[in-house]
PDB file of C-alpha atoms in Angstrom:
ATOM      1  CA  GLN F   9     108.361  36.404 196.877  1.00 89.00           C
ATOM      2  CA  VAL F  10     110.961  38.809 196.211  1.00 94.00           C
ATOM      3  CA  GLN F  11     112.905  38.863 192.601  1.00 97.00           C
ATOM      4  CA  LEU F  12     116.767  40.177 192.756  1.00 97.00           C
ATOM      5  CA  VAL F  13     118.126  41.285 189.398  1.00 96.00           C
ATOM      6  CA  GLU F  14     122.103  41.550 189.061  1.00 96.00           C
ATOM      7  CA  SER F  15     123.637  43.950 187.073  1.00 96.00           C
ATOM      8  CA  GLY F  16     127.554  44.984 186.402  1.00 96.00           C
ATOM      9  CA  GLY F  17     130.262  42.805 186.307  1.00 92.00           C
ATOM     10  CA  GLY F  18     132.825  42.088 183.393  1.00 97.00           C
ATOM     11  CA  LEU F  19     136.119  41.810 182.812  1.00 98.00           C
ATOM     12  CA  VAL F  20     139.149  43.858 184.378  1.00 98.00           C
ATOM     13  CA  GLN F  21     142.860  43.756 185.019  1.00 98.00           C
ATOM     14  CA  ALA F  22     144.011  43.408 188.354  1.00 98.00           C
ATOM     15  CA  GLY F  23     143.942  46.249 190.715  1.00 98.00           C
ATOM     16  CA  GLY F  24     141.238  48.037 188.614  1.00 98.00           C
ATOM     17  CA  SER F  25     137.608  48.250 189.894  1.00 98.00           C
ATOM     18  CA  LEU F  26     133.977  47.300 189.086  1.00 98.00           C
ATOM     19  CA  SER F  27     130.597  47.886 190.223  1.00 98.00           C
ATOM     20  CA  LEU F  28     127.700  45.395 190.749  1.00 98.00           C
ATOM     21  CA  SER F  29     123.946  46.173 191.266  1.00 98.00           C
ATOM     22  CA  CYS F  30     121.181  44.177 192.546  1.00 98.00           C
ATOM     23  CA  ALA F  31     117.727  45.403 191.938  1.00 97.00           C
ATOM     24  CA  ALA F  32     115.002  43.850 194.539  1.00 95.00           C
ATOM     25  CA  SER F  33     111.042  44.028 193.547  1.00 94.00           C
ATOM     26  CA  GLY F  34     110.208  44.293 197.317  1.00 87.00           C
ATOM     27  CA  GLY F  35     112.069  45.383 200.713  1.00 85.00           C
ATOM     28  CA  THR F  36     113.884  42.697 202.737  1.00 88.00           C
ATOM     29  CA  TYR F  37     115.726  42.379 206.195  1.00 91.00           C
ATOM     30  CA  MET F  38     118.901  42.117 204.755  1.00 94.00           C
ATOM     31  CA  MET F  39     120.907  41.798 201.390  1.00 95.00           C
ATOM     32  CA  ALA F  40     124.094  40.225 200.900  1.00 97.00           C
ATOM     33  CA  TRP F  41     126.813  39.348 197.951  1.00 98.00           C
ATOM     34  CA  PHE F  42     128.097  35.597 197.682  1.00 98.00           C
ATOM     35  CA  ARG F  43     130.546  34.311 195.184  1.00 98.00           C
ATOM     36  CA  GLN F  44     131.823  31.249 193.853  1.00 98.00           C
ATOM     37  CA  GLY F  45     134.956  30.680 192.055  1.00 95.00           C
ATOM     38  CA  PRO F  46     135.532  28.049 189.887  1.00 90.00           C
ATOM     39  CA  GLY F  47     135.785  24.810 191.821  1.00 93.00           C
ATOM     40  CA  LYS F  48     135.161  26.423 195.055  1.00 95.00           C
ATOM     41  CA  GLU F  49     131.826  26.357 197.574  1.00 96.00           C
ATOM     42  CA  ARG F  50     129.831  29.506 197.540  1.00 97.00           C
ATOM     43  CA  GLU F  51     131.181  31.994 199.776  1.00 98.00           C
ATOM     44  CA  PHE F  52     129.872  35.053 201.540  1.00 98.00           C
ATOM     45  CA  VAL F  53     131.260  38.600 200.437  1.00 98.00           C
ATOM     46  CA  ALA F  54     129.358  41.304 202.287  1.00 98.00           C
ATOM     47  CA  ALA F  55     125.974  41.898 203.664  1.00 97.00           C
ATOM     48  CA  ILE F  56     123.816  44.954 204.523  1.00 96.00           C
ATOM     49  CA  ARG F  57     120.829  45.525 206.873  1.00 92.00           C
ATOM     50  CA  GLY F  58     117.614  46.442 205.206  1.00 83.00           C
ATOM     51  CA  SER F  59     117.772  49.858 207.069  1.00 76.00           C
ATOM     52  CA  GLY F  60     121.150  50.277 205.284  1.00 67.00           C
ATOM     53  CA  GLY F  61     122.843  50.411 208.449  1.00 79.00           C
ATOM     54  CA  SER F  62     124.849  47.583 209.860  1.00 93.00           C
ATOM     55  CA  ARG F  63     127.432  46.401 207.049  1.00 96.00           C
ATOM     56  CA  TYR F  64     129.247  43.404 207.114  1.00 97.00           C
ATOM     57  CA  TYR F  65     132.468  42.106 205.011  1.00 98.00           C
ATOM     58  CA  ALA F  66     134.362  38.834 204.469  1.00 98.00           C
ATOM     59  CA  ASP F  67     138.240  39.432 205.613  1.00 98.00           C
ATOM     60  CA  SER F  68     139.142  38.754 202.359  1.00 97.00           C
ATOM     61  CA  VAL F  69     137.216  41.930 200.604  1.00 98.00           C
ATOM     62  CA  LYS F  70     137.665  44.298 203.618  1.00 98.00           C
ATOM     63  CA  GLY F  71     139.160  47.703 202.852  1.00 98.00           C
ATOM     64  CA  ARG F  72     138.529  47.051 199.355  1.00 98.00           C
ATOM     65  CA  PHE F  73     134.805  46.356 198.575  1.00 98.00           C
ATOM     66  CA  THR F  74     132.022  48.685 199.351  1.00 98.00           C
ATOM     67  CA  ILE F  75     128.421  47.436 199.852  1.00 97.00           C
ATOM     68  CA  SER F  76     125.632  50.053 200.001  1.00 96.00           C
ATOM     69  CA  LEU F  77     121.867  50.068 199.637  1.00 95.00           C
ATOM     70  CA  ASP F  78     119.412  52.623 198.059  1.00 93.00           C
ATOM     71  CA  ASN F  79     116.053  52.079 199.857  1.00 89.00           C
ATOM     72  CA  ALA F  80     114.387  54.378 197.492  1.00 90.00           C
ATOM     73  CA  LYS F  81     115.419  52.151 194.724  1.00 91.00           C
ATOM     74  CA  ASN F  82     115.531  48.808 196.503  1.00 91.00           C
ATOM     75  CA  THR F  83     118.679  48.297 194.922  1.00 95.00           C
ATOM     76  CA  MET F  84     122.146  47.160 196.620  1.00 96.00           C
ATOM     77  CA  TYR F  85     125.471  48.034 195.201  1.00 97.00           C
ATOM     78  CA  LEU F  86     128.732  46.255 195.579  1.00 98.00           C
ATOM     79  CA  GLN F  87     131.608  48.526 194.672  1.00 98.00           C
ATOM     80  CA  MET F  88     134.961  46.456 193.890  1.00 98.00           C
ATOM     81  CA  ASN F  89     138.130  48.357 194.113  1.00 98.00           C
ATOM     82  CA  SER F  90     142.138  46.685 194.033  1.00 98.00           C
ATOM     83  CA  LEU F  91     140.475  43.439 192.264  1.00 98.00           C
ATOM     84  CA  LYS F  92     142.768  40.924 192.234  1.00 97.00           C
ATOM     85  CA  HIS F  93     142.745  37.560 190.357  1.00 97.00           C
ATOM     86  CA  GLU F  94     141.392  35.454 192.964  1.00 96.00           C
ATOM     87  CA  ASP F  95     138.455  37.400 193.085  1.00 97.00           C
ATOM     88  CA  THR F  96     137.141  35.911 189.793  1.00 97.00           C
ATOM     89  CA  ALA F  97     133.851  34.269 190.340  1.00 98.00           C
ATOM     90  CA  VAL F  98     129.985  34.715 189.895  1.00 98.00           C
ATOM     91  CA  TYR F  99     128.916  36.837 192.196  1.00 98.00           C
ATOM     92  CA  TYR F 100     125.337  36.312 193.590  1.00 98.00           C
ATOM     93  CA  CYS F 101     123.030  38.822 195.374  1.00 98.00           C
ATOM     94  CA  ALA F 102     120.697  37.323 198.082  1.00 97.00           C
ATOM     95  CA  ALA F 103     118.295  38.452 200.566  1.00 96.00           C
ATOM     96  CA  LEU F 104     116.853  37.615 203.678  1.00 94.00           C
ATOM     97  CA  GLY F 105     113.027  37.200 203.896  1.00 90.00           C
ATOM     98  CA  SER F 106     113.250  37.311 207.758  1.00 88.00           C
ATOM     99  CA  PRO F 107     115.242  38.847 210.425  1.00 88.00           C
ATOM    100  CA  ASP F 108     117.619  35.968 210.618  1.00 80.00           C
ATOM    101  CA  TYR F 109     121.012  38.233 211.045  1.00 85.00           C
ATOM    102  CA  ASN F 110     123.155  35.842 212.901  1.00 89.00           C
ATOM    103  CA  ASN F 111     123.462  33.449 209.923  1.00 91.00           C
ATOM    104  CA  ARG F 112     124.204  36.241 207.353  1.00 93.00           C
ATOM    105  CA  GLU F 113     127.599  34.511 206.375  1.00 95.00           C
ATOM    106  CA  ASP F 114     125.674  31.301 205.786  1.00 95.00           C
ATOM    107  CA  HIS F 115     124.273  31.028 202.080  1.00 96.00           C
ATOM    108  CA  LYS F 116     121.460  28.661 203.310  1.00 94.00           C
ATOM    109  CA  ALA F 117     120.289  31.046 205.423  1.00 94.00           C
ATOM    110  CA  TYR F 118     118.958  33.516 202.443  1.00 96.00           C
ATOM    111  CA  ASP F 119     115.492  32.836 201.043  1.00 95.00           C
ATOM    112  CA  TYR F 120     115.998  35.028 197.540  1.00 97.00           C
ATOM    113  CA  TRP F 121     118.559  34.617 194.976  1.00 98.00           C
ATOM    114  CA  GLY F 122     119.372  36.359 191.791  1.00 97.00           C
ATOM    115  CA  GLN F 123     120.900  34.834 188.675  1.00 96.00           C
ATOM    116  CA  GLY F 124     124.641  35.270 189.080  1.00 97.00           C
ATOM    117  CA  ILE F 125     127.049  37.659 187.510  1.00 97.00           C
ATOM    118  CA  GLN F 126     130.498  37.051 186.064  1.00 98.00           C
ATOM    119  CA  VAL F 127     133.288  38.835 187.578  1.00 98.00           C
ATOM    120  CA  THR F 128     136.815  38.235 186.015  1.00 98.00           C
ATOM    121  CA  VAL F 129     140.049  39.781 187.014  1.00 98.00           C
ATOM    122  CA  ASN F 130     142.988  39.173 184.810  1.00 97.00           C
ATOM    123  CA  SER F 131     146.160  39.046 186.510  1.00 90.00           C
TER     124      SER F 131
END
């Protein structure tokens, strides 16, 4: 069982930046960020392989968000720049307990979840 603890987030003006962190209690095959806005379904944001090599982004955040992984600390980060009002959501950290990489954008594929953290972008 892997526990995930998120930190960061908060309130920012449109165009600003925020950083999220997710500390894992053990190693995983892949870690990802998902988000769920008010009245919306949970959607994929970004993912990174456990090796810290391959990275994947949703089109809506490509070029603005950067996902990274510090294997020594078992911690994943999401640097969010040029934030927009539509980025407002609860952001969740997730991790795969098996190498099911083909379904990386499907939240149902993930075995472990953090508690979620609020990101609010004022327009």
